[in-house]
CSV table of C-alpha atoms in Angstrom, one decimal:
chain,number,residue,atom,x,y,z
A,1,MET,CA,-40.8,19.6,-27.7
A,2,PRO,CA,-37.2,20.5,-28.8
A,3,ASN,CA,-34.5,17.9,-29.3
A,4,ARG,CA,-31.6,20.0,-27.9
A,5,TYR,CA,-31.1,21.0,-24.3
A,6,ASP,CA,-28.5,22.3,-21.9
A,7,ILE,CA,-29.1,19.5,-19.5
A,8,ALA,CA,-30.7,16.1,-19.7
A,9,VAL,CA,-31.7,14.4,-16.4
A,10,LEU,CA,-32.1,10.7,-16.4
A,11,GLY,CA,-34.5,9.7,-13.6
A,12,ALA,CA,-37.8,11.2,-12.3
A,13,THR,CA,-36.5,10.9,-8.8
A,14,ALA,CA,-36.3,13.6,-6.0
A,15,ALA,CA,-32.7,14.2,-7.0
A,16,GLY,CA,-33.6,14.4,-10.7
A,17,TYR,CA,-36.4,16.9,-10.1
A,18,VAL,CA,-34.4,19.0,-7.7
A,19,SER,CA,-31.5,19.2,-10.2
A,20,ALA,CA,-33.9,20.2,-12.9
A,21,LEU,CA,-35.6,22.8,-10.8
A,22,THR,CA,-32.3,24.3,-9.6
A,23,LEU,CA,-31.0,24.5,-13.2
A,24,ALA,CA,-34.2,25.9,-14.5
A,25,ALA,CA,-34.0,28.7,-12.0
A,26,LYS,CA,-30.6,29.5,-13.5
A,27,ARG,CA,-32.3,29.7,-16.9
A,28,ARG,CA,-31.0,26.5,-18.3
A,29,SER,CA,-33.1,24.4,-20.6
A,30,VAL,CA,-33.7,21.0,-19.0
A,31,ILE,CA,-35.5,17.7,-19.9
A,32,VAL,CA,-36.2,15.0,-17.4
A,33,LEU,CA,-36.4,11.4,-18.8
A,34,ASP,CA,-38.8,9.3,-16.7
A,35,VAL,CA,-37.5,5.8,-17.3
A,36,PRO,CA,-37.8,2.6,-15.2
A,37,GLY,CA,-35.1,2.3,-12.6
A,38,SER,CA,-33.9,-0.3,-10.1
A,39,ALA,CA,-35.2,-0.5,-6.5
A,40,THR,CA,-32.8,1.8,-4.7
A,41,GLU,CA,-35.4,4.2,-3.1
A,42,SER,CA,-38.6,3.7,-1.2
A,43,PRO,CA,-41.8,3.6,-3.4
A,44,LEU,CA,-43.9,3.7,-0.3
A,45,GLY,CA,-44.4,6.0,2.6
A,46,ASP,CA,-41.2,7.8,3.7
A,47,TRP,CA,-39.8,10.4,6.0
A,48,VAL,CA,-37.4,13.3,5.6
A,49,PRO,CA,-35.5,15.6,8.1
A,50,ALA,CA,-37.1,19.0,8.3
A,51,ASP,CA,-34.0,21.0,7.6
A,52,VAL,CA,-33.8,19.8,4.0
A,53,PHE,CA,-36.7,22.1,3.1
A,54,LYS,CA,-34.7,25.0,4.5
A,55,ALA,CA,-31.6,24.0,2.7
A,56,CYS,CA,-33.2,23.4,-0.7
A,57,PRO,CA,-35.1,26.3,-2.3
A,58,ALA,CA,-36.5,24.0,-5.0
A,59,LEU,CA,-38.4,22.1,-2.3
A,60,ARG,CA,-40.0,24.9,-0.4
A,61,ASN,CA,-43.0,25.3,-2.7
A,62,VAL,CA,-43.8,21.5,-2.7
A,63,ARG,CA,-43.6,20.8,1.0
A,64,SER,CA,-47.3,21.3,1.8
A,65,ALA,CA,-48.4,19.4,-1.3
A,66,GLY,CA,-45.9,16.6,-1.0
A,67,THR,CA,-45.9,15.9,2.8
A,68,ASP,CA,-48.5,14.5,5.1
A,69,ALA,CA,-47.6,15.7,8.5
A,70,PRO,CA,-44.7,17.0,10.6
A,71,PHE,CA,-43.3,15.0,13.6
A,72,ARG,CA,-41.6,16.3,16.7
A,73,THR,CA,-41.1,13.1,18.6
A,74,ILE,CA,-38.8,10.1,17.9
A,75,ARG,CA,-39.8,7.2,20.1
A,76,PHE,CA,-37.3,4.3,20.7
A,77,HIS,CA,-38.5,0.9,21.7
A,78,ASP,CA,-36.8,-2.4,22.7
A,79,ALA,CA,-37.3,-5.5,20.6
A,80,GLN,CA,-40.4,-6.6,22.5
A,81,LEU,CA,-41.8,-3.1,22.8
A,82,ARG,CA,-42.0,-3.3,26.6
A,83,SER,CA,-39.8,-0.3,27.3
A,84,GLU,CA,-39.2,3.0,25.4
A,85,ALA,CA,-37.4,6.3,25.5
A,86,ALA,CA,-38.6,9.4,23.7
A,87,PHE,CA,-36.8,12.3,22.1
A,88,ARG,CA,-39.1,15.3,22.0
A,89,SER,CA,-38.2,18.5,20.1
A,90,ARG,CA,-39.8,21.9,20.5
A,91,GLY,CA,-39.6,22.3,16.7
A,92,THR,CA,-40.3,20.1,13.8
A,93,VAL,CA,-37.8,17.2,13.5
A,94,GLY,CA,-39.1,15.9,10.1
A,95,PHE,CA,-42.0,15.2,7.9
A,96,VAL,CA,-43.7,12.0,6.6
A,97,PHE,CA,-44.9,11.7,3.1
A,98,ARG,CA,-45.9,9.3,0.3
A,99,TRP,CA,-43.6,9.3,-2.6
A,100,ARG,CA,-46.2,9.3,-5.4
A,101,ARG,CA,-47.7,12.6,-4.0
A,102,MET,CA,-44.2,14.1,-3.6
A,103,GLN,CA,-43.3,13.1,-7.1
A,104,ALA,CA,-46.5,14.6,-8.5
A,105,ALA,CA,-45.8,17.9,-6.6
A,106,LEU,CA,-42.2,18.0,-7.9
A,107,ASP,CA,-43.3,17.2,-11.4
A,108,SER,CA,-45.9,20.0,-11.4
A,109,ALA,CA,-43.3,22.5,-10.0
A,110,ALA,CA,-40.8,21.5,-12.7
A,111,ARG,CA,-43.4,21.9,-15.5
A,112,SER,CA,-44.3,25.4,-14.2
A,113,LYS,CA,-40.6,26.4,-14.5
A,114,GLY,CA,-40.4,25.2,-18.1
A,115,VAL,CA,-38.8,21.8,-17.5
A,116,GLN,CA,-39.8,19.2,-20.1
A,117,ARG,CA,-40.5,15.6,-19.1
A,118,LEU,CA,-40.4,12.6,-21.4
A,119,ARG,CA,-41.5,9.1,-20.6
A,120,PRO,CA,-40.0,7.0,-23.4
A,121,ARG,CA,-41.8,3.9,-24.5
A,122,ALA,CA,-38.8,2.5,-26.3
A,123,PRO,CA,-35.5,1.5,-24.7
A,124,LEU,CA,-33.1,4.4,-24.1
A,125,ALA,CA,-29.6,4.3,-25.6
A,126,LEU,CA,-26.9,6.7,-24.3
A,127,ASP,CA,-23.9,7.9,-26.4
A,128,LEU,CA,-21.4,10.0,-24.4
A,129,ARG,CA,-19.5,12.1,-27.0
A,130,GLU,CA,-16.9,14.8,-26.9
A,131,SER,CA,-19.3,17.5,-28.1
A,132,ASP,CA,-22.5,16.5,-26.3
A,133,VAL,CA,-24.6,13.6,-25.0
A,134,ALA,CA,-27.0,11.8,-27.3
A,135,LEU,CA,-30.0,10.0,-25.9
A,136,ARG,CA,-31.7,7.8,-28.5
A,137,VAL,CA,-35.4,6.9,-27.9
A,138,GLY,CA,-36.8,5.0,-30.9
A,139,LYS,CA,-36.4,7.2,-33.9
A,140,ARG,CA,-35.8,10.3,-31.9
A,141,THR,CA,-32.5,11.6,-30.6
A,142,ILE,CA,-32.2,14.1,-27.8
A,143,HIS,CA,-29.0,16.1,-27.5
A,144,ALA,CA,-27.8,17.7,-24.3
A,145,ALA,CA,-24.6,19.5,-23.4
A,146,LEU,CA,-24.5,17.6,-20.1
A,147,LEU,CA,-26.2,14.6,-18.6
A,148,LEU,CA,-27.2,14.1,-14.9
A,149,ILE,CA,-28.0,10.5,-14.0
A,150,ALA,CA,-30.2,10.5,-10.9
A,151,GLN,CA,-31.4,6.9,-10.4
A,152,ASP,CA,-30.2,3.3,-9.9
A,153,GLY,CA,-27.0,2.5,-8.0
A,154,PRO,CA,-23.3,3.3,-8.9
A,155,ALA,CA,-22.3,-0.2,-9.9
A,156,GLU,CA,-25.1,-0.7,-12.4
A,157,VAL,CA,-24.7,2.9,-13.8
A,158,LEU,CA,-21.0,2.6,-14.3
A,159,THR,CA,-21.4,-0.9,-15.9
A,160,ARG,CA,-24.1,0.5,-18.2
A,161,LEU,CA,-21.9,3.4,-19.3
A,162,ARG,CA,-19.0,0.9,-19.7
A,163,LEU,CA,-16.7,3.2,-17.7
A,164,PRO,CA,-13.5,1.9,-16.2
A,165,ALA,CA,-13.3,2.0,-12.4
A,166,ARG,CA,-10.8,0.5,-10.1
A,167,SER,CA,-13.5,-0.6,-7.7
A,168,VAL,CA,-17.2,0.0,-7.4
A,169,PRO,CA,-18.3,-0.6,-3.8
A,170,ALA,CA,-21.6,-2.5,-3.5
A,171,GLY,CA,-24.3,-1.4,-1.1
A,172,THR,CA,-24.8,-3.4,2.0
A,173,MET,CA,-28.4,-2.4,3.0
A,174,THR,CA,-31.8,-3.9,2.4
A,175,LEU,CA,-35.1,-2.4,3.4
A,176,CYS,CA,-38.4,-4.2,3.4
A,177,GLY,CA,-41.6,-2.2,4.1
A,178,LEU,CA,-45.3,-2.0,3.6
A,179,ASP,CA,-48.1,0.6,3.5
A,180,ALA,CA,-51.5,-0.3,5.0
A,181,GLN,CA,-54.6,1.6,5.7
A,182,CYS,CA,-54.9,2.6,9.3
A,183,PRO,CA,-58.5,2.7,10.7
A,184,ARG,CA,-59.8,6.0,12.0
A,185,GLY,CA,-59.9,6.6,15.7
A,186,ALA,CA,-57.7,7.1,18.7
A,187,ALA,CA,-55.1,4.7,17.5
A,188,GLN,CA,-54.5,6.5,14.3
A,189,ARG,CA,-54.4,9.9,16.1
A,190,SER,CA,-51.9,8.6,18.5
A,191,LEU,CA,-49.5,7.8,15.7
A,192,GLN,CA,-49.5,11.3,14.3
A,193,GLY,CA,-46.5,13.4,15.0
A,194,GLU,CA,-44.2,10.6,16.0
A,195,LEU,CA,-41.6,8.4,14.4
A,196,HIS,CA,-41.1,5.0,16.0
A,197,VAL,CA,-37.8,3.1,16.0
A,198,VAL,CA,-37.7,-0.5,17.2
A,199,ALA,CA,-34.6,-2.5,18.2
A,200,LEU,CA,-34.4,-6.0,16.7
A,201,ASP,CA,-32.7,-9.0,18.1
A,202,LYS,CA,-30.8,-9.8,14.9
A,203,GLY,CA,-27.6,-7.9,14.4
A,204,SER,CA,-27.6,-4.7,12.4
A,205,ARG,CA,-31.4,-4.5,12.0
A,206,PHE,CA,-34.1,-2.3,13.4
A,207,GLY,CA,-37.7,-1.5,12.6
A,208,MET,CA,-39.5,1.7,12.0
A,209,PHE,CA,-43.1,2.7,11.7
A,210,PHE,CA,-45.1,6.0,11.3
A,211,ALA,CA,-48.4,7.2,10.0
A,212,ALA,CA,-48.5,9.2,6.7
A,213,GLY,CA,-52.0,10.5,6.8
A,214,SER,CA,-54.3,7.6,6.9
A,215,VAL,CA,-51.6,5.2,5.8
A,216,LEU,CA,-49.4,3.2,8.3
A,217,HIS,CA,-45.9,2.6,7.1
A,218,VAL,CA,-43.8,-0.2,8.6
A,219,ARG,CA,-40.3,-1.1,7.6
A,220,ILE,CA,-37.3,-3.1,8.6
A,221,VAL,CA,-33.8,-1.8,8.0
A,222,SER,CA,-31.0,-4.3,7.6
A,223,GLY,CA,-27.3,-3.6,7.2
A,224,GLN,CA,-26.9,-6.7,5.0
A,225,ALA,CA,-27.2,-6.5,1.2
A,226,HIS,CA,-29.2,-9.7,0.9
A,227,ALA,CA,-30.8,-10.1,4.3
A,228,PRO,CA,-33.7,-12.6,4.4
A,229,THR,CA,-36.1,-9.9,5.6
A,230,GLY,CA,-39.6,-10.6,4.4
A,231,PRO,CA,-43.3,-10.5,5.1
A,232,GLU,CA,-43.0,-12.8,8.1
A,233,GLU,CA,-40.6,-10.5,10.0
A,234,LEU,CA,-42.7,-7.4,9.2
A,235,ALA,CA,-45.8,-9.3,10.3
A,236,GLY,CA,-44.1,-10.2,13.6
A,237,LEU,CA,-43.1,-6.5,14.2
A,238,ILE,CA,-46.7,-5.4,13.6
A,239,ALA,CA,-48.1,-8.2,15.9
A,240,ARG,CA,-45.8,-7.1,18.7
A,241,ALA,CA,-46.8,-3.5,18.3
A,242,GLN,CA,-50.5,-4.4,18.3
A,243,ALA,CA,-50.0,-6.5,21.4
A,244,ALA,CA,-48.3,-3.5,23.1
A,245,GLY,CA,-51.2,-1.3,22.2
A,246,ILE,CA,-49.1,1.0,19.9
A,247,LEU,CA,-50.8,-0.1,16.6
A,248,PRO,CA,-54.5,-0.6,16.1
A,249,GLU,CA,-55.7,-4.2,16.6
A,250,ARG,CA,-57.4,-4.1,13.2
A,251,LEU,CA,-55.3,-3.4,10.2
A,252,SER,CA,-56.3,-4.0,6.6
A,253,LEU,CA,-53.3,-5.9,5.5
A,254,ALA,CA,-55.1,-7.7,2.6
A,255,LYS,CA,-54.7,-4.6,0.5
A,256,ALA,CA,-51.3,-3.5,1.8
A,257,ARG,CA,-48.6,-2.5,-0.6
A,258,GLY,CA,-45.1,-4.0,0.1
A,259,ALA,CA,-41.7,-3.4,-1.4
A,260,ILE,CA,-38.0,-4.3,-1.0
A,261,TRP,CA,-35.4,-1.8,-1.9
A,262,ARG,CA,-31.6,-1.6,-1.6
A,263,PRO,CA,-30.3,1.9,-1.1
A,264,PRO,CA,-26.5,2.5,-1.6
A,265,GLY,CA,-26.0,3.5,2.0
A,266,GLY,CA,-22.7,5.3,2.4
A,267,VAL,CA,-21.3,4.3,-1.0
A,268,ALA,CA,-20.8,7.9,-2.1
A,269,LEU,CA,-17.8,8.2,0.3
A,270,GLU,CA,-16.1,5.2,-1.3
A,271,LEU,CA,-16.9,5.9,-4.9
A,272,GLU,CA,-13.8,6.7,-6.9
A,273,THR,CA,-15.5,9.4,-9.0
A,274,HIS,CA,-18.9,10.9,-9.7
A,275,LEU,CA,-17.9,12.2,-13.1
A,276,ALA,CA,-17.9,10.7,-16.6
A,277,LYS,CA,-17.7,12.2,-20.1
A,278,ARG,CA,-20.1,15.1,-19.9
A,279,THR,CA,-21.9,13.2,-17.1
A,280,LEU,CA,-22.5,13.6,-13.4
A,281,LEU,CA,-23.7,10.9,-11.1
A,282,VAL,CA,-26.4,12.3,-8.8
A,283,GLY,CA,-28.6,10.9,-6.0
A,284,SER,CA,-28.6,7.2,-5.7
A,285,ALA,CA,-26.5,6.9,-8.9
A,286,GLY,CA,-23.7,8.6,-7.0
A,287,GLY,CA,-24.2,6.4,-3.9
A,288,PHE,CA,-25.9,9.1,-1.8
A,289,ALA,CA,-28.0,7.4,0.9
A,290,SER,CA,-27.7,7.3,4.7
A,291,ALA,CA,-25.4,4.5,5.9
A,292,LEU,CA,-27.4,4.3,9.1
A,293,THR,CA,-31.1,4.4,8.1
A,294,GLY,CA,-31.0,3.9,4.3
A,295,GLN,CA,-32.9,7.2,4.0
A,296,THR,CA,-32.4,8.6,0.5
A,297,PHE,CA,-34.5,11.7,0.1
A,298,ASP,CA,-32.3,14.1,2.1
A,299,PRO,CA,-28.9,13.0,0.9
A,300,THR,CA,-29.9,12.6,-2.8
A,301,VAL,CA,-31.5,16.1,-2.7
A,302,ARG,CA,-28.4,17.7,-1.3
A,303,SER,CA,-26.2,16.0,-3.9
A,304,ALA,CA,-28.6,17.3,-6.6
A,305,MET,CA,-28.1,20.9,-5.4
A,306,VAL,CA,-24.3,20.5,-5.6
A,307,ALA,CA,-24.5,18.7,-9.0
A,308,ALA,CA,-26.7,21.4,-10.4
A,309,ASP,CA,-24.3,24.1,-9.4
A,310,VAL,CA,-21.3,22.2,-10.9
A,311,ALA,CA,-23.2,21.6,-14.1
A,312,HIS,CA,-24.2,25.3,-14.4
A,313,LYS,CA,-20.6,26.4,-13.9
A,314,ALA,CA,-19.4,23.8,-16.4
A,315,LEU,CA,-21.7,25.2,-19.0
A,316,ARG,CA,-20.3,28.6,-18.5
A,317,ALA,CA,-16.8,27.4,-19.2
A,318,LYS,CA,-15.2,27.3,-22.6
A,319,HIS,CA,-14.6,23.5,-22.3
A,320,PRO,CA,-17.3,22.0,-20.1
A,321,GLN,CA,-15.7,18.5,-20.1
């Protein structure tokens, strides 16, 4: 593995891999550094609008491997799940997927295009210099002409880089979710092809649930940065959906996987800059996340395509910085 690249991408996220794949298609040498990041994106089941696969060439070959099923119906419920309204589309509205499968598909696609991936065991140190970017991992130093940071949130990234900024807006969203095995049968089949949205009594909150294959994903979206959303509220939503006959009566919650994450919803519009010395802030690092749903896959991927184009043009210039 060489130590010098055109582009180094920090973060094995959707934005990171799409940036890498787009640049590799332009014959740029790229390395993706898979380092731990903060909880800004869902590690569980997720959904994505269908048109992102049409807009992003790098995703077209991973759609079938990374997604579980398409959905054409969005069903809206009141808080008690006693009344509902459905939006039905003739075409596919979106897809549901599990992030680990999507990540594996993206990683495989990137490797096939010559993108290198490194998972450092030692802490990573960044040095933004006039001539290049140096990334020190233990005794090894990787040099890149440009760096794309594609994980964490804007505030922590700018603080880590010690960059001056007049104001770094903080995200105001919290999502709490879980993945549980859905028993086979009519109840599981009835969930396929639909995305459910549930109104909640408490302010700027709503619930969502959908089936990703045999996995049921339930989440609560809050417009508050530190909302006291927890297992009890998720359990209450599940219980009401079971009582309404929408979810199976028997769910294996003992082995369910739960997570809390805080996407920087809408922060990209308020961020003073997405540029630093030989560095671009991409994906969640640039504050790209839906201000309404907290959905990150679609906005981060679109930001990655733009950033890759900017980076490619910068490398063709006499003075990239």
